[in-house]
Coordinates of C-alpha atoms in Angstrom, one line a residue:
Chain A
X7 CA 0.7 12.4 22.2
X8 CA 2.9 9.9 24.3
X9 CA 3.1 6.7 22.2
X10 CA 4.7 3.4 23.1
X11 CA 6.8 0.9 21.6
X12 CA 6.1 -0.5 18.6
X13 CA 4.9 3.0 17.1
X14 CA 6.0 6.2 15.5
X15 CA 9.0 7.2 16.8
X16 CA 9.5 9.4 19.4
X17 CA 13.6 10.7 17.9
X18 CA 14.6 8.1 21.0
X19 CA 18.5 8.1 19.5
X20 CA 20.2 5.0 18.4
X21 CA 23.5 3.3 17.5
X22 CA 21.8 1.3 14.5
X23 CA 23.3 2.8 11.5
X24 CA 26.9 2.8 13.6
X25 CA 26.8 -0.8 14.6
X26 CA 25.5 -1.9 11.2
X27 CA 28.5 -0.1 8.9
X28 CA 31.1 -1.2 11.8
X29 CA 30.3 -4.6 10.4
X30 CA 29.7 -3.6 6.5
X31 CA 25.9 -4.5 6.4
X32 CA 23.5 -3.1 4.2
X33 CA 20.4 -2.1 5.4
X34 CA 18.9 -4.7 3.4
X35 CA 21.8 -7.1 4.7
X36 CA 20.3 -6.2 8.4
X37 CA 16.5 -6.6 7.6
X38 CA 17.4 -10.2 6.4
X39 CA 18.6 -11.2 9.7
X40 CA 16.3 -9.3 11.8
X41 CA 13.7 -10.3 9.5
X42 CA 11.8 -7.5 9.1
X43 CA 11.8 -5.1 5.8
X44 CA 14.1 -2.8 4.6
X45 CA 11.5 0.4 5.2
X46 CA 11.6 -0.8 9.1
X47 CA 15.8 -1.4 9.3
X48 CA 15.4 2.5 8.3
X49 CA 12.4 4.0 10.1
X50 CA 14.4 2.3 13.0
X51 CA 17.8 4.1 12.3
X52 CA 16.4 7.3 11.8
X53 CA 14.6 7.4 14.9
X54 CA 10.9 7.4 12.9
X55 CA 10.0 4.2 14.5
X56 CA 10.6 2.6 17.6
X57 CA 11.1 -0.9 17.6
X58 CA 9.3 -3.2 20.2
X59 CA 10.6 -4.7 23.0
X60 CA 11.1 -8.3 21.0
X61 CA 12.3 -6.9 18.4
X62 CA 14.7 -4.3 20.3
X63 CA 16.1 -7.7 22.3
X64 CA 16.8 -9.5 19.2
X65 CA 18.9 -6.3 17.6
X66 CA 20.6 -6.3 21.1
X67 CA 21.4 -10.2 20.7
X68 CA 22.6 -9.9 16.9
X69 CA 25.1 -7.1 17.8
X70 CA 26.3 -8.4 21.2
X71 CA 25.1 -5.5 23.3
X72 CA 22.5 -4.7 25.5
X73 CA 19.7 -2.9 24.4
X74 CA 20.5 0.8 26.4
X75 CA 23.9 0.1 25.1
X76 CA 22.0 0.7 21.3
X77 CA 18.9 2.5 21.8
X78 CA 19.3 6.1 24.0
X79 CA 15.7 7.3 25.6
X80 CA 17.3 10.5 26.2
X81 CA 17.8 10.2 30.1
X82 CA 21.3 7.8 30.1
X83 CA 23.1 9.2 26.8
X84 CA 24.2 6.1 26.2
X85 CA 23.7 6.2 22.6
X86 CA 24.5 8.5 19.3
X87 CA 22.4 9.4 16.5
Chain B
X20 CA 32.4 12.1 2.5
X21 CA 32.1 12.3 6.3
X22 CA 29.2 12.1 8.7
X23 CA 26.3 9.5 8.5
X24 CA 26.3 9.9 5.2
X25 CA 29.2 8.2 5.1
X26 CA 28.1 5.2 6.3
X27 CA 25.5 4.7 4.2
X28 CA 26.2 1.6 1.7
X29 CA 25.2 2.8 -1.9
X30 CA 22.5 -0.1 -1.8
X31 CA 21.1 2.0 1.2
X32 CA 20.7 4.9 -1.1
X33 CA 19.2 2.9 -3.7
X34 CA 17.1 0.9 -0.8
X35 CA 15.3 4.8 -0.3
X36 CA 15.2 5.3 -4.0
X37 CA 13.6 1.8 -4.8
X38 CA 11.0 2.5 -2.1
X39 CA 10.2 5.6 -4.7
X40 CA 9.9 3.7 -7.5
X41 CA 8.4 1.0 -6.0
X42 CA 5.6 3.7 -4.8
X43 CA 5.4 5.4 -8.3
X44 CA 5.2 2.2 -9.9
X45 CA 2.3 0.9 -7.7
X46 CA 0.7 4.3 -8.5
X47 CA 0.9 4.2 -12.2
X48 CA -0.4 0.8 -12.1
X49 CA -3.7 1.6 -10.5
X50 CA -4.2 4.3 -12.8
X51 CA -3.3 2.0 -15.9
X52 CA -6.3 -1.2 -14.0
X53 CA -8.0 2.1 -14.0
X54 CA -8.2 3.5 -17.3
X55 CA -7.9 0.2 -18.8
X56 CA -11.2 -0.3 -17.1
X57 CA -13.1 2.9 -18.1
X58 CA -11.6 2.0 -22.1
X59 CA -13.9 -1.1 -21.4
X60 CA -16.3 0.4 -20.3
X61 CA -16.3 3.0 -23.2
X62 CA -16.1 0.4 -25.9
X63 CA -19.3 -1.8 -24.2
X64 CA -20.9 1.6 -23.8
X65 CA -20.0 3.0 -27.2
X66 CA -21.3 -0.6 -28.5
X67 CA -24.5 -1.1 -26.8
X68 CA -25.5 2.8 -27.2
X69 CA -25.1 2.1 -31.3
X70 CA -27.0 -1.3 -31.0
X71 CA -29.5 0.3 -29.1
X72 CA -29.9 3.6 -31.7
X73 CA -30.4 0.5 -34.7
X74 CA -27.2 2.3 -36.5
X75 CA -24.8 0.3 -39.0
X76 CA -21.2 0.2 -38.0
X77 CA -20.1 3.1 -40.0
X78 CA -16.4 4.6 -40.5
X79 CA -17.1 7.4 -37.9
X80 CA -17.8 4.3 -35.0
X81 CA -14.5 2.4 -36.0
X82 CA -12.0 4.8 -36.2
X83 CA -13.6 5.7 -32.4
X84 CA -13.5 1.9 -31.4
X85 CA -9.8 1.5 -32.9
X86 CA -8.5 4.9 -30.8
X87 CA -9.9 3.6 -28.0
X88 CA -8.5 0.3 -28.9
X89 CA -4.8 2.1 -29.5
X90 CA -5.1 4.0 -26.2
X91 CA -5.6 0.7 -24.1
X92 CA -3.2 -1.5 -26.0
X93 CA -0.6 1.7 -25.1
X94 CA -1.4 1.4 -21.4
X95 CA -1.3 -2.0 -21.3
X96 CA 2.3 -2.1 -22.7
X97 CA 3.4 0.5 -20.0
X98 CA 2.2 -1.2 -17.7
X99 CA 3.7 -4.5 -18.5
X100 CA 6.8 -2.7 -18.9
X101 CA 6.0 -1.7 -15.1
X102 CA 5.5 -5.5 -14.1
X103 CA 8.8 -6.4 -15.5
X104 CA 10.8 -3.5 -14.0
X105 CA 9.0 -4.8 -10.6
X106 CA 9.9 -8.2 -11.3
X107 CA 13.6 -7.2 -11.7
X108 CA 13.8 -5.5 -8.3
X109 CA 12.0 -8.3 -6.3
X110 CA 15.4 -10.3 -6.5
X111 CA 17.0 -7.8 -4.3
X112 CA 14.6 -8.2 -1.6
X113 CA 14.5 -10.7 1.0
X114 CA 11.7 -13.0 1.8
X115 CA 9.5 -11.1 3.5
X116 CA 9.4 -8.3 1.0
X117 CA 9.3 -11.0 -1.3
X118 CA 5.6 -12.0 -0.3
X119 CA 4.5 -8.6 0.4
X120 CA 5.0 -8.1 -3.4
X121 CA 3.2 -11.2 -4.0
X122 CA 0.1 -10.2 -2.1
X123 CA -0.1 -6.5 -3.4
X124 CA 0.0 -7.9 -6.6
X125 CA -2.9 -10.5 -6.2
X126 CA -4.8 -8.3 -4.3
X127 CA -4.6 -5.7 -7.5
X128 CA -5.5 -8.3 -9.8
X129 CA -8.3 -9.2 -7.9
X130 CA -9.3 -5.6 -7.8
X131 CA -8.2 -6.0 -11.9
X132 CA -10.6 -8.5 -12.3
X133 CA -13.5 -7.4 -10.3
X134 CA -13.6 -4.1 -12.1
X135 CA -13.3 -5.5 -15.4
X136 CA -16.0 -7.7 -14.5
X137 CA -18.4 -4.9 -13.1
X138 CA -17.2 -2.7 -16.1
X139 CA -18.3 -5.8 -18.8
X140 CA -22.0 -6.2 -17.0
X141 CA -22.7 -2.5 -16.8
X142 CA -22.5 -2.1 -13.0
X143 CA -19.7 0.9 -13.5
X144 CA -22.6 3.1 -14.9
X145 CA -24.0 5.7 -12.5
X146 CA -26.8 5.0 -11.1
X147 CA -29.8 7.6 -10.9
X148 CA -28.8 9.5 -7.8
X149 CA -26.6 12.6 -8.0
X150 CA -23.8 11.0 -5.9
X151 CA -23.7 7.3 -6.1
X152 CA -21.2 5.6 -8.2
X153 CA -22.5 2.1 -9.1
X154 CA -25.8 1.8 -7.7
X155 CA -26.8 0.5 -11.1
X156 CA -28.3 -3.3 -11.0
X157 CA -26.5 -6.4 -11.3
X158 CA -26.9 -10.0 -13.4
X159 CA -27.4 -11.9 -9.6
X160 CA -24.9 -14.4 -11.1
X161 CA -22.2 -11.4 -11.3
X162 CA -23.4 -10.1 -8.3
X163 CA -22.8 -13.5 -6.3
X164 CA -19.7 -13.9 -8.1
X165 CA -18.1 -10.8 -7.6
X166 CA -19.8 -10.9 -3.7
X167 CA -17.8 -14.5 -3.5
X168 CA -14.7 -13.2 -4.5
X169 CA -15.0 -10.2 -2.0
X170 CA -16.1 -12.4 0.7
X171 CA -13.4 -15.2 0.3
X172 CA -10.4 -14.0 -1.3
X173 CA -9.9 -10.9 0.9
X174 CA -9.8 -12.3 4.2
X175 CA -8.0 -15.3 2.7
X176 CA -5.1 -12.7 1.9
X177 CA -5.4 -10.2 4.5
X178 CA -5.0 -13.7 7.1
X179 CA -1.9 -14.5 4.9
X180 CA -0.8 -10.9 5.0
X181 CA -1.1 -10.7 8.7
X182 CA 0.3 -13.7 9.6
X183 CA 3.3 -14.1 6.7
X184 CA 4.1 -10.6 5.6
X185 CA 3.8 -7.7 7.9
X186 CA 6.2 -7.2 9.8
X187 CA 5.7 -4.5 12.8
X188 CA 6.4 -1.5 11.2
X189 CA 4.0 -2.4 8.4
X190 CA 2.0 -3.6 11.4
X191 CA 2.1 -0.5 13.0
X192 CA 1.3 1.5 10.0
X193 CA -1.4 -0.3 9.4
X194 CA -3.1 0.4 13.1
X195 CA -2.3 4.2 12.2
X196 CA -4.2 3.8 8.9
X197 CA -7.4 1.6 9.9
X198 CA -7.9 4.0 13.2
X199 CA -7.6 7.2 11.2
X200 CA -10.3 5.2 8.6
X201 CA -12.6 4.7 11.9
X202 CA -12.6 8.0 13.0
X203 CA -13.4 9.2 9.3
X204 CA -16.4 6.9 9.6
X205 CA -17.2 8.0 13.1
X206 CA -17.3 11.3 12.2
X207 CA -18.2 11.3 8.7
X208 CA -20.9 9.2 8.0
X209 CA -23.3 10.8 11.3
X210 CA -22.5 14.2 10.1
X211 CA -23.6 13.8 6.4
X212 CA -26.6 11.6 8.2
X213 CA -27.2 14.5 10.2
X214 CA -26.9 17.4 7.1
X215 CA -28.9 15.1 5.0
X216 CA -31.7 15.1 7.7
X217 CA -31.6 19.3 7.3
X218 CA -32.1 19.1 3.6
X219 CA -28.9 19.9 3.0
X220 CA -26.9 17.6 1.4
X221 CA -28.1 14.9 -0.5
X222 CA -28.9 11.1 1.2
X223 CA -25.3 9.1 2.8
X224 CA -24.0 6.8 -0.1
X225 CA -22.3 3.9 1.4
X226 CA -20.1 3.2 -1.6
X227 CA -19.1 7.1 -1.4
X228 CA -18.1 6.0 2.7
X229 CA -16.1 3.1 1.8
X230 CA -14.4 4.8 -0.8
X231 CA -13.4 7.7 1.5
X232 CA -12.8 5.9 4.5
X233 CA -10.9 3.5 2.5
X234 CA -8.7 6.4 1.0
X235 CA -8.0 7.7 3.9
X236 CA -6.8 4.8 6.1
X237 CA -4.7 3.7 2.5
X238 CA -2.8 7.7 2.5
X239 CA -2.0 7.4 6.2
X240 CA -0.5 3.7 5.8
X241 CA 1.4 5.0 3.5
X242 CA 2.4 8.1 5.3
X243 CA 3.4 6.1 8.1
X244 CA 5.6 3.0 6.4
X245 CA 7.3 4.8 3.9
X246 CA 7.4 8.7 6.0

């Protein structure tokens, strides 16, 4: 079944976990400022969940980047797991 | 160490751990309000069933009552051990989490308290069909004040929880739960309807529903935020 944002993942590869130990963060350290929980920070960085838009700009603004320049829907291979 | 795994802060690796315990500790909590209920319940029962029968308190009765007594007192320490252990962990989370702990653990005292209340007034016993769990009747004054409680304090918190707490995964694993819970209605209640109408089975229980249905949507919430 096709799902959209905001759901179950659908694997769609991301530069989370890189990004977030480039700057020394915690998963808890990155929930805090994305305020959301700890269980999301990691459904998000093992591709489980995938964010929504709002919440996929906000990431994007927190580390700087665009959002295809974190998130990888399989078509630009932008990103790494 | 190389890889992702590498990268992984040690509080990360706790973070999936505590969700665990977290989960086991919820767990053993429930089935502590649980048998600390049914030890209520076997005291009244064991009570009223010897007031009833005209017997003296004999030696046999006590040593039952103090068992009993034992068993609960036991669980009851546990689980306060539990609460404490909980406690401790909260200060690692972050707001948020913070107030997801705090409505989890009002909404399973209010459970607390509503069972002990129904377990106090009799309504725990069976009633006289061979399915239904607590048909039994009610004092109207429990009745309306368990039916208040119900009626006010869970959309209170469920508002609070949607509007403070969740945030979208939880939101999302909630959706996945209560549709999953619909369908089980949609599709369970009509066909036991339906068998019950062939003389199969015997008449739909509604508590026996809301219990399912309500298992059901709570296993794939939980499937689906902590998967």
């Amino acid at each position: 079944m096709q799902r959209t944002h905001g759901a179950t993942g659908n694997g769609m590869k991301n530069r989370l976990k890189v990004l977030r130990a480039e700057r020394d963060w915690s998963q808890a350290d990155l929930a805090l400022r994305l305020d959301v929980s700890r269980q999301a920070v990691n459904a998000i960085e093992t591709g489980k969940y995938d964010p929504s838009l709002p919440l996929a700009f906000r990431i994007g603004r927190l580390f700087g980047l665009r959002i295809e320049e974190i998130f990888d829907d399989g078509t630009s291979g932008n990103a790494q797991a | 160490m190389t890889g992702p795994a590498a990268m992984l802060k040690p509080d990360d690796r706790e973070s999936t751990k505590g969700i665990h315990n977290a989960l086991l500790r919820t767990a053993l909590l429930m089935l502590g309000g649980i048998a600390l209920i049914f030890g209520v319940g076997m005291i009244a029962g064991l009570l009223s069933a010897h007031w009833e029968r005209g017997g003296a308190i004999d030696a046999r009765l006590i040593s039952i009552l103090i068992c009993v007594a034992l068993a609960m007192a036991g669980i009851a320490l546990l689980m306060w051990r539990q609460m404490r252990a909980a406690v401790r962990s909260d200060q690692a989370l972050n707001p948020r989490e913070r107030r997801n702990r705090l409505v989890l653990t009002i909404a399973m005292a209010v459970g607390a308290a509503i069972g002990f209340m129904l377990a106090l007034s009799g309504g725990l016993d069976g009633g006289p069909g061979p399915i239904s769990l607590s048909d039994a009747p009610l004092p109207p004054s429990v009745a309306v004040g368990l039916a208040a409680i119900v009626a006010i304090a869970l959309p209170l918190l469920s508002y609070y929880w949607h509007r403070r707490v969740a945030d979208e995964l939880e939101a999302a694993a909630y959706r996945e739960g209560a549709l999953m819970g619909l369908y089980t209605f949609w599709v369970g209640a009509p066909t036991w309807w339906l068998l019950w109408r062939g003389g199969l089975v015997p008449p739909p229980d509604g508590v026996v529903i809301y219990l399912v249905v309500t298992f059901v949507a709570g296993v794939v919430w939980l499937r689906a935020k902590y998967r």
